[in-house]
């Protein structure tokens, strides 16, 4: 997949257009030639493990860090040549909300609104509205220094809603949040986009990218190792597979024959411990399989049908922890 040959991309519509970004720290190529195209009005997910280079990439795009090589444009403005203009077009979470730790959440939001040029009345109204939306009304009067991490994160995002810049960078917005708060964040992120912003978010959570992002770049060791829609990425891994284990290992070869016959495949694989794995095009066949196995007196220990998950995509692309996901071994054993 090469995003630069993707004909659907109209360069006028790009919120982010980065070519060959590089950042080197000592002898560590933290970002090693990253290309990114983010269409305006979309949610773009940059997915990668700790240390992959996500934050460093964002910092270069947000004019907070100078790239050692490559170039980046935000809505057509070069981050190196027009940093002032770029800064007016972007929001980076982490920079808001904590104007003053000893002031309350409301006071912080009001000050922030005033700094953005809202009237006193408008600022108060906005602060109240946002605190309600983020479930922070109870805590509104509390000084910020007594806020939990999750509350801070919510307040931070609330503050970015005041300015509502055209492009918002969210660097791991939900890392460490409880599920409820995370779902709230997701809703807010969707709302930001509905109201016209573009969001570039980084995440370590595949589920989050799956849930939110229109397109995803998988980044590993400073490089984009895959790019596309969630479906593109899932399809790149293949169809579902059936995993079953049987109670009595003596019936293994018989069970395998049944699996192959019922699923109409030649490539079922058996392994020690009574395990059978087979590709499966049609999940509905499981019923037939179960009936046939029972008729043959074969007792099951466990059965699962797995659609490729983003986890599998990620693992198969980055090769990390690939031992649990081994199409190669199938051929060896077959
Ligand atoms: N200011 C810095 N000085 C030296 N090394 C850094 C600095 N910032 C990041 N790194 C290194 O660059 C790599 C990428 O880091 P980072 O962009 O923070 O990754 P991520 O956000 O994906 O976890 C890591 O190896 C990290 O240790
Ligand atoms: Mg980071």
PDB file of C-alpha atoms in Angstrom, residues 69-315:
ATOM      1  CA  UNK A  69      15.171  15.363   7.585  1.00  0.00           C
ATOM      2  CA  UNK A  70      11.958  15.315   5.614  1.00  0.00           C
ATOM      3  CA  UNK A  71       9.152  17.815   5.501  1.00  0.00           C
ATOM      4  CA  UNK A  72       5.641  18.272   6.786  1.00  0.00           C
ATOM      5  CA  UNK A  73       2.737  20.487   5.878  1.00  0.00           C
ATOM      6  CA  UNK A  74      -0.332  21.252   7.944  1.00  0.00           C
ATOM      7  CA  UNK A  75      -3.220  22.315   5.700  1.00  0.00           C
ATOM      8  CA  UNK A  76      -0.586  23.194   3.149  1.00  0.00           C
ATOM      9  CA  UNK A  77       1.606  25.226   5.520  1.00  0.00           C
ATOM     10  CA  UNK A  78       5.144  24.029   6.002  1.00  0.00           C
ATOM     11  CA  UNK A  79       5.939  23.362   9.672  1.00  0.00           C
ATOM     12  CA  UNK A  80       9.513  24.606   9.228  1.00  0.00           C
ATOM     13  CA  UNK A  81       8.727  27.702   7.154  1.00  0.00           C
ATOM     14  CA  UNK A  82       5.408  28.795   8.645  1.00  0.00           C
ATOM     15  CA  UNK A  83       5.393  27.574  12.231  1.00  0.00           C
ATOM     16  CA  UNK A  84       3.345  30.556  13.430  1.00  0.00           C
ATOM     17  CA  UNK A  85       0.517  29.853  11.016  1.00  0.00           C
ATOM     18  CA  UNK A  86       0.684  26.134  11.748  1.00  0.00           C
ATOM     19  CA  UNK A  87       0.374  26.790  15.474  1.00  0.00           C
ATOM     20  CA  UNK A  88      -2.865  28.642  14.904  1.00  0.00           C
ATOM     21  CA  UNK A  89      -4.309  25.672  13.083  1.00  0.00           C
ATOM     22  CA  UNK A  90      -3.502  22.987  15.606  1.00  0.00           C
ATOM     23  CA  UNK A  91      -4.235  21.929  19.140  1.00  0.00           C
ATOM     24  CA  UNK A  92      -2.049  19.583  21.093  1.00  0.00           C
ATOM     25  CA  UNK A  93      -3.465  18.106  24.240  1.00  0.00           C
ATOM     26  CA  UNK A  94      -1.236  18.433  27.209  1.00  0.00           C
ATOM     27  CA  UNK A  95      -0.691  22.105  26.649  1.00  0.00           C
ATOM     28  CA  UNK A  96      -4.078  23.256  27.965  1.00  0.00           C
ATOM     29  CA  UNK A  97      -6.139  23.111  31.089  1.00  0.00           C
ATOM     30  CA  UNK A  98      -3.453  23.519  33.673  1.00  0.00           C
ATOM     31  CA  UNK A  99      -3.084  27.257  33.509  1.00  0.00           C
ATOM     32  CA  UNK A 100      -2.860  27.272  37.286  1.00  0.00           C
ATOM     33  CA  UNK A 101      -2.811  24.235  39.587  1.00  0.00           C
ATOM     34  CA  UNK A 102      -4.216  26.121  42.553  1.00  0.00           C
ATOM     35  CA  UNK A 103      -7.264  27.314  40.608  1.00  0.00           C
ATOM     36  CA  UNK A 104     -10.387  25.272  40.081  1.00  0.00           C
ATOM     37  CA  UNK A 105     -11.355  23.492  36.893  1.00  0.00           C
ATOM     38  CA  UNK A 106     -13.931  26.172  36.138  1.00  0.00           C
ATOM     39  CA  UNK A 107     -11.468  28.972  36.716  1.00  0.00           C
ATOM     40  CA  UNK A 108      -8.906  27.304  34.482  1.00  0.00           C
ATOM     41  CA  UNK A 109     -11.402  26.886  31.680  1.00  0.00           C
ATOM     42  CA  UNK A 110     -12.625  30.454  32.031  1.00  0.00           C
ATOM     43  CA  UNK A 111      -9.101  31.837  31.917  1.00  0.00           C
ATOM     44  CA  UNK A 112      -8.354  29.680  28.945  1.00  0.00           C
ATOM     45  CA  UNK A 113     -11.493  30.904  27.143  1.00  0.00           C
ATOM     46  CA  UNK A 114     -10.637  34.506  27.947  1.00  0.00           C
ATOM     47  CA  UNK A 115      -7.147  33.965  26.515  1.00  0.00           C
ATOM     48  CA  UNK A 116      -8.812  32.790  23.343  1.00  0.00           C
ATOM     49  CA  UNK A 117     -10.807  36.004  23.181  1.00  0.00           C
ATOM     50  CA  UNK A 118     -14.212  34.903  24.451  1.00  0.00           C
ATOM     51  CA  UNK A 119     -16.228  37.391  26.507  1.00  0.00           C
ATOM     52  CA  UNK A 120     -16.553  36.918  30.266  1.00  0.00           C
ATOM     53  CA  UNK A 121     -20.151  35.708  30.023  1.00  0.00           C
ATOM     54  CA  UNK A 122     -19.408  33.477  27.069  1.00  0.00           C
ATOM     55  CA  UNK A 123     -16.389  32.019  28.872  1.00  0.00           C
ATOM     56  CA  UNK A 124     -18.455  31.138  31.931  1.00  0.00           C
ATOM     57  CA  UNK A 125     -21.174  29.571  29.854  1.00  0.00           C
ATOM     58  CA  UNK A 126     -18.657  27.556  27.873  1.00  0.00           C
ATOM     59  CA  UNK A 127     -16.839  26.365  30.999  1.00  0.00           C
ATOM     60  CA  UNK A 128     -20.074  25.209  32.602  1.00  0.00           C
ATOM     61  CA  UNK A 129     -21.230  23.456  29.456  1.00  0.00           C
ATOM     62  CA  UNK A 130     -17.933  21.617  29.003  1.00  0.00           C
ATOM     63  CA  UNK A 131     -17.632  20.563  32.628  1.00  0.00           C
ATOM     64  CA  UNK A 132     -21.111  19.113  32.393  1.00  0.00           C
ATOM     65  CA  UNK A 133     -20.315  17.274  29.220  1.00  0.00           C
ATOM     66  CA  UNK A 134     -17.194  15.768  30.722  1.00  0.00           C
ATOM     67  CA  UNK A 135     -18.826  14.777  33.965  1.00  0.00           C
ATOM     68  CA  UNK A 136     -16.685  17.196  35.906  1.00  0.00           C
ATOM     69  CA  UNK A 137     -19.433  19.369  37.382  1.00  0.00           C
ATOM     70  CA  UNK A 138     -18.942  17.865  40.834  1.00  0.00           C
ATOM     71  CA  UNK A 139     -15.265  18.659  40.721  1.00  0.00           C
ATOM     72  CA  UNK A 140     -15.667  22.036  39.049  1.00  0.00           C
ATOM     73  CA  UNK A 141     -14.771  24.005  42.157  1.00  0.00           C
ATOM     74  CA  UNK A 142     -11.901  21.797  43.222  1.00  0.00           C
ATOM     75  CA  UNK A 143      -8.358  23.025  42.632  1.00  0.00           C
ATOM     76  CA  UNK A 144      -6.647  21.221  39.805  1.00  0.00           C
ATOM     77  CA  UNK A 145      -3.929  19.828  42.024  1.00  0.00           C
ATOM     78  CA  UNK A 146      -6.527  17.491  43.552  1.00  0.00           C
ATOM     79  CA  UNK A 147      -7.567  16.081  40.195  1.00  0.00           C
ATOM     80  CA  UNK A 148      -6.893  12.470  39.262  1.00  0.00           C
ATOM     81  CA  UNK A 149      -5.085  11.618  36.049  1.00  0.00           C
ATOM     82  CA  UNK A 150      -8.342  10.739  34.303  1.00  0.00           C
ATOM     83  CA  UNK A 151      -9.991  13.987  35.371  1.00  0.00           C
ATOM     84  CA  UNK A 152      -7.046  15.984  34.130  1.00  0.00           C
ATOM     85  CA  UNK A 153      -7.182  14.248  30.798  1.00  0.00           C
ATOM     86  CA  UNK A 154     -10.866  15.047  30.473  1.00  0.00           C
ATOM     87  CA  UNK A 155     -10.355  18.653  31.439  1.00  0.00           C
ATOM     88  CA  UNK A 156      -7.535  18.856  28.974  1.00  0.00           C
ATOM     89  CA  UNK A 157      -9.706  17.625  26.151  1.00  0.00           C
ATOM     90  CA  UNK A 158     -12.520  19.913  27.316  1.00  0.00           C
ATOM     91  CA  UNK A 159     -10.152  22.836  26.972  1.00  0.00           C
ATOM     92  CA  UNK A 160      -9.252  21.826  23.448  1.00  0.00           C
ATOM     93  CA  UNK A 161     -12.966  22.011  22.620  1.00  0.00           C
ATOM     94  CA  UNK A 162     -13.033  25.716  23.422  1.00  0.00           C
ATOM     95  CA  UNK A 163     -10.542  26.668  20.771  1.00  0.00           C
ATOM     96  CA  UNK A 164     -11.670  23.889  18.498  1.00  0.00           C
ATOM     97  CA  UNK A 165      -8.710  24.160  16.159  1.00  0.00           C
ATOM     98  CA  UNK A 166      -9.005  22.597  12.715  1.00  0.00           C
ATOM     99  CA  UNK A 167      -6.419  19.932  13.565  1.00  0.00           C
ATOM    100  CA  UNK A 168      -6.105  18.304  16.966  1.00  0.00           C
ATOM    101  CA  UNK A 169      -3.241  16.041  17.975  1.00  0.00           C
ATOM    102  CA  UNK A 170      -4.153  13.635  20.735  1.00  0.00           C
ATOM    103  CA  UNK A 171      -1.178  11.763  22.045  1.00  0.00           C
ATOM    104  CA  UNK A 172      -2.440   8.572  23.670  1.00  0.00           C
ATOM    105  CA  UNK A 173      -5.589  10.293  24.912  1.00  0.00           C
ATOM    106  CA  UNK A 174      -6.918   7.277  26.766  1.00  0.00           C
ATOM    107  CA  UNK A 175      -3.841   5.489  28.031  1.00  0.00           C
ATOM    108  CA  UNK A 176      -4.450   4.488  31.622  1.00  0.00           C
ATOM    109  CA  UNK A 177      -8.075   5.611  31.701  1.00  0.00           C
ATOM    110  CA  UNK A 178     -10.849   3.441  33.073  1.00  0.00           C
ATOM    111  CA  UNK A 179     -13.264   2.031  30.456  1.00  0.00           C
ATOM    112  CA  UNK A 180     -16.040   4.487  31.233  1.00  0.00           C
ATOM    113  CA  UNK A 181     -13.831   7.532  30.907  1.00  0.00           C
ATOM    114  CA  UNK A 182     -12.298   6.063  27.803  1.00  0.00           C
ATOM    115  CA  UNK A 183     -15.705   5.693  26.189  1.00  0.00           C
ATOM    116  CA  UNK A 184     -16.472   9.304  27.059  1.00  0.00           C
ATOM    117  CA  UNK A 185     -13.243  10.341  25.407  1.00  0.00           C
ATOM    118  CA  UNK A 186     -14.162   8.413  22.301  1.00  0.00           C
ATOM    119  CA  UNK A 187     -17.523  10.177  22.126  1.00  0.00           C
ATOM    120  CA  UNK A 188     -15.845  13.522  22.497  1.00  0.00           C
ATOM    121  CA  UNK A 189     -13.297  12.757  19.822  1.00  0.00           C
ATOM    122  CA  UNK A 190     -16.116  11.772  17.479  1.00  0.00           C
ATOM    123  CA  UNK A 191     -17.909  14.974  18.338  1.00  0.00           C
ATOM    124  CA  UNK A 192     -14.820  17.051  17.573  1.00  0.00           C
ATOM    125  CA  UNK A 193     -14.685  15.531  14.116  1.00  0.00           C
ATOM    126  CA  UNK A 194     -18.407  15.922  13.545  1.00  0.00           C
ATOM    127  CA  UNK A 195     -18.003  19.591  14.271  1.00  0.00           C
ATOM    128  CA  UNK A 196     -15.344  19.940  11.634  1.00  0.00           C
ATOM    129  CA  UNK A 197     -11.993  19.212  13.259  1.00  0.00           C
ATOM    130  CA  UNK A 198      -9.478  16.688  12.034  1.00  0.00           C
ATOM    131  CA  UNK A 199      -7.994  14.424  14.687  1.00  0.00           C
ATOM    132  CA  UNK A 200      -4.658  12.691  14.606  1.00  0.00           C
ATOM    133  CA  UNK A 201      -4.400  10.402  17.576  1.00  0.00           C
ATOM    134  CA  UNK A 202      -1.747   8.021  18.714  1.00  0.00           C
ATOM    135  CA  UNK A 203      -2.595   4.896  20.572  1.00  0.00           C
ATOM    136  CA  UNK A 204      -1.196   1.624  21.778  1.00  0.00           C
ATOM    137  CA  UNK A 205      -4.689   0.166  21.817  1.00  0.00           C
ATOM    138  CA  UNK A 206      -5.714  -1.658  18.706  1.00  0.00           C
ATOM    139  CA  UNK A 207      -9.306  -1.561  19.807  1.00  0.00           C
ATOM    140  CA  UNK A 208      -9.167   2.194  20.031  1.00  0.00           C
ATOM    141  CA  UNK A 209      -7.814   2.562  16.521  1.00  0.00           C
ATOM    142  CA  UNK A 210     -10.430   0.089  15.341  1.00  0.00           C
ATOM    143  CA  UNK A 211     -13.194   2.002  17.094  1.00  0.00           C
ATOM    144  CA  UNK A 212     -12.266   5.508  16.021  1.00  0.00           C
ATOM    145  CA  UNK A 213      -9.905   5.781  13.132  1.00  0.00           C
ATOM    146  CA  UNK A 214     -10.837   6.100   9.471  1.00  0.00           C
ATOM    147  CA  UNK A 215      -7.293   5.207   8.550  1.00  0.00           C
ATOM    148  CA  UNK A 216      -4.399   3.855  10.518  1.00  0.00           C
ATOM    149  CA  UNK A 217      -0.654   3.930  10.219  1.00  0.00           C
ATOM    150  CA  UNK A 218       1.093   1.186  12.124  1.00  0.00           C
ATOM    151  CA  UNK A 219       4.418   2.488  13.303  1.00  0.00           C
ATOM    152  CA  UNK A 220       7.265   0.413  14.644  1.00  0.00           C
ATOM    153  CA  UNK A 221      10.894   1.388  15.266  1.00  0.00           C
ATOM    154  CA  UNK A 222      10.296   4.800  13.745  1.00  0.00           C
ATOM    155  CA  UNK A 223       8.857   3.498  10.499  1.00  0.00           C
ATOM    156  CA  UNK A 224       5.385   3.153   9.062  1.00  0.00           C
ATOM    157  CA  UNK A 225       5.072  -0.581   8.551  1.00  0.00           C
ATOM    158  CA  UNK A 226       1.474  -0.587   7.317  1.00  0.00           C
ATOM    159  CA  UNK A 227      -1.099   1.990   6.332  1.00  0.00           C
ATOM    160  CA  UNK A 228      -4.721   1.821   5.350  1.00  0.00           C
ATOM    161  CA  UNK A 229      -8.271   1.552   6.574  1.00  0.00           C
ATOM    162  CA  UNK A 230      -8.989  -0.854   9.390  1.00  0.00           C
ATOM    163  CA  UNK A 231     -10.525  -3.198   6.848  1.00  0.00           C
ATOM    164  CA  UNK A 232      -7.539  -2.981   4.521  1.00  0.00           C
ATOM    165  CA  UNK A 233      -5.323  -3.978   7.380  1.00  0.00           C
ATOM    166  CA  UNK A 234      -7.557  -6.803   8.503  1.00  0.00           C
ATOM    167  CA  UNK A 235      -7.875  -8.152   4.995  1.00  0.00           C
ATOM    168  CA  UNK A 236      -4.130  -8.159   4.636  1.00  0.00           C
ATOM    169  CA  UNK A 237      -4.002 -10.882   7.250  1.00  0.00           C
ATOM    170  CA  UNK A 238      -6.600 -13.180   5.735  1.00  0.00           C
ATOM    171  CA  UNK A 239      -9.830 -14.985   6.575  1.00  0.00           C
ATOM    172  CA  UNK A 240     -10.989 -16.399   9.880  1.00  0.00           C
ATOM    173  CA  UNK A 241      -9.587 -19.488  11.351  1.00  0.00           C
ATOM    174  CA  UNK A 242     -10.986 -22.287  13.413  1.00  0.00           C
ATOM    175  CA  UNK A 243      -9.165 -23.452  16.500  1.00  0.00           C
ATOM    176  CA  UNK A 244     -10.279 -26.525  18.309  1.00  0.00           C
ATOM    177  CA  UNK A 245      -8.867 -28.924  20.794  1.00  0.00           C
ATOM    178  CA  UNK A 246     -10.210 -32.352  21.537  1.00  0.00           C
ATOM    179  CA  UNK A 247     -10.244 -34.293  24.775  1.00  0.00           C
ATOM    180  CA  UNK A 248      -8.789 -37.544  23.516  1.00  0.00           C
ATOM    181  CA  UNK A 249      -5.630 -37.157  21.509  1.00  0.00           C
ATOM    182  CA  UNK A 250      -6.093 -40.590  19.962  1.00  0.00           C
ATOM    183  CA  UNK A 251      -8.956 -39.245  17.842  1.00  0.00           C
ATOM    184  CA  UNK A 252      -6.811 -36.422  16.513  1.00  0.00           C
ATOM    185  CA  UNK A 253      -6.299 -37.701  12.985  1.00  0.00           C
ATOM    186  CA  UNK A 254      -9.929 -38.704  12.676  1.00  0.00           C
ATOM    187  CA  UNK A 255     -11.024 -35.290  13.933  1.00  0.00           C
ATOM    188  CA  UNK A 256      -8.746 -33.637  11.445  1.00  0.00           C
ATOM    189  CA  UNK A 257     -10.250 -35.597   8.569  1.00  0.00           C
ATOM    190  CA  UNK A 258     -13.714 -34.529   9.670  1.00  0.00           C
ATOM    191  CA  UNK A 259     -12.648 -30.906   9.897  1.00  0.00           C
ATOM    192  CA  UNK A 260     -11.187 -31.041   6.412  1.00  0.00           C
ATOM    193  CA  UNK A 261     -14.232 -32.708   4.975  1.00  0.00           C
ATOM    194  CA  UNK A 262     -16.843 -30.503   6.625  1.00  0.00           C
ATOM    195  CA  UNK A 263     -14.999 -27.247   6.057  1.00  0.00           C
ATOM    196  CA  UNK A 264     -13.976 -28.407   2.611  1.00  0.00           C
ATOM    197  CA  UNK A 265     -10.304 -27.610   3.117  1.00  0.00           C
ATOM    198  CA  UNK A 266      -7.123 -29.599   2.633  1.00  0.00           C
ATOM    199  CA  UNK A 267      -4.998 -27.632   4.987  1.00  0.00           C
ATOM    200  CA  UNK A 268      -6.159 -28.417   8.486  1.00  0.00           C
ATOM    201  CA  UNK A 269      -3.268 -28.742  10.859  1.00  0.00           C
ATOM    202  CA  UNK A 270      -2.872 -30.897  13.890  1.00  0.00           C
ATOM    203  CA  UNK A 271      -0.530 -30.308  16.733  1.00  0.00           C
ATOM    204  CA  UNK A 272       0.406 -31.837  20.041  1.00  0.00           C
ATOM    205  CA  UNK A 273      -2.123 -31.656  22.801  1.00  0.00           C
ATOM    206  CA  UNK A 274      -5.037 -32.449  20.496  1.00  0.00           C
ATOM    207  CA  UNK A 275      -5.160 -29.112  18.774  1.00  0.00           C
ATOM    208  CA  UNK A 276      -6.488 -28.538  15.281  1.00  0.00           C
ATOM    209  CA  UNK A 277      -6.335 -25.345  13.296  1.00  0.00           C
ATOM    210  CA  UNK A 278      -7.954 -24.754   9.941  1.00  0.00           C
ATOM    211  CA  UNK A 279      -8.750 -21.812   7.704  1.00  0.00           C
ATOM    212  CA  UNK A 280     -12.437 -21.143   7.445  1.00  0.00           C
ATOM    213  CA  UNK A 281     -14.269 -19.134   4.829  1.00  0.00           C
ATOM    214  CA  UNK A 282     -17.746 -19.596   6.235  1.00  0.00           C
ATOM    215  CA  UNK A 283     -18.317 -19.387   9.977  1.00  0.00           C
ATOM    216  CA  UNK A 284     -21.759 -20.991   9.580  1.00  0.00           C
ATOM    217  CA  UNK A 285     -20.110 -24.356   8.950  1.00  0.00           C
ATOM    218  CA  UNK A 286     -19.246 -24.599  12.622  1.00  0.00           C
ATOM    219  CA  UNK A 287     -22.683 -26.026  13.369  1.00  0.00           C
ATOM    220  CA  UNK A 288     -22.228 -28.822  10.838  1.00  0.00           C
ATOM    221  CA  UNK A 289     -18.801 -29.501  12.206  1.00  0.00           C
ATOM    222  CA  UNK A 290     -20.015 -29.801  15.784  1.00  0.00           C
ATOM    223  CA  UNK A 291     -22.754 -32.216  14.798  1.00  0.00           C
ATOM    224  CA  UNK A 292     -20.411 -34.380  12.731  1.00  0.00           C
ATOM    225  CA  UNK A 293     -17.822 -34.509  15.486  1.00  0.00           C
ATOM    226  CA  UNK A 294     -20.409 -35.550  18.017  1.00  0.00           C
ATOM    227  CA  UNK A 295     -21.747 -38.250  15.736  1.00  0.00           C
ATOM    228  CA  UNK A 296     -18.191 -39.564  15.462  1.00  0.00           C
ATOM    229  CA  UNK A 297     -17.939 -39.649  19.253  1.00  0.00           C
ATOM    230  CA  UNK A 298     -15.222 -37.007  19.402  1.00  0.00           C
ATOM    231  CA  UNK A 299     -15.395 -34.838  22.498  1.00  0.00           C
ATOM    232  CA  UNK A 300     -14.254 -31.250  22.328  1.00  0.00           C
ATOM    233  CA  UNK A 301     -12.211 -29.434  24.884  1.00  0.00           C
ATOM    234  CA  UNK A 302     -12.449 -26.031  23.301  1.00  0.00           C
ATOM    235  CA  UNK A 303     -13.494 -24.399  20.053  1.00  0.00           C
ATOM    236  CA  UNK A 304     -13.124 -20.914  18.719  1.00  0.00           C
ATOM    237  CA  UNK A 305     -13.506 -19.125  15.446  1.00  0.00           C
ATOM    238  CA  UNK A 306     -11.319 -16.105  15.137  1.00  0.00           C
ATOM    239  CA  UNK A 307     -11.764 -13.266  12.741  1.00  0.00           C
ATOM    240  CA  UNK A 308      -8.477 -11.546  12.221  1.00  0.00           C
ATOM    241  CA  UNK A 309      -8.257  -8.891  14.868  1.00  0.00           C
ATOM    242  CA  UNK A 310      -6.174  -5.782  14.680  1.00  0.00           C
ATOM    243  CA  UNK A 311      -3.985  -7.477  17.244  1.00  0.00           C
ATOM    244  CA  UNK A 312      -3.250 -10.226  14.780  1.00  0.00           C
ATOM    245  CA  UNK A 313      -2.685  -7.649  12.060  1.00  0.00           C
ATOM    246  CA  UNK A 314      -0.302  -5.829  14.292  1.00  0.00           C
ATOM    247  CA  UNK A 315       1.529  -8.939  15.351  1.00  0.00           C
TER     248      UNK A 315
END
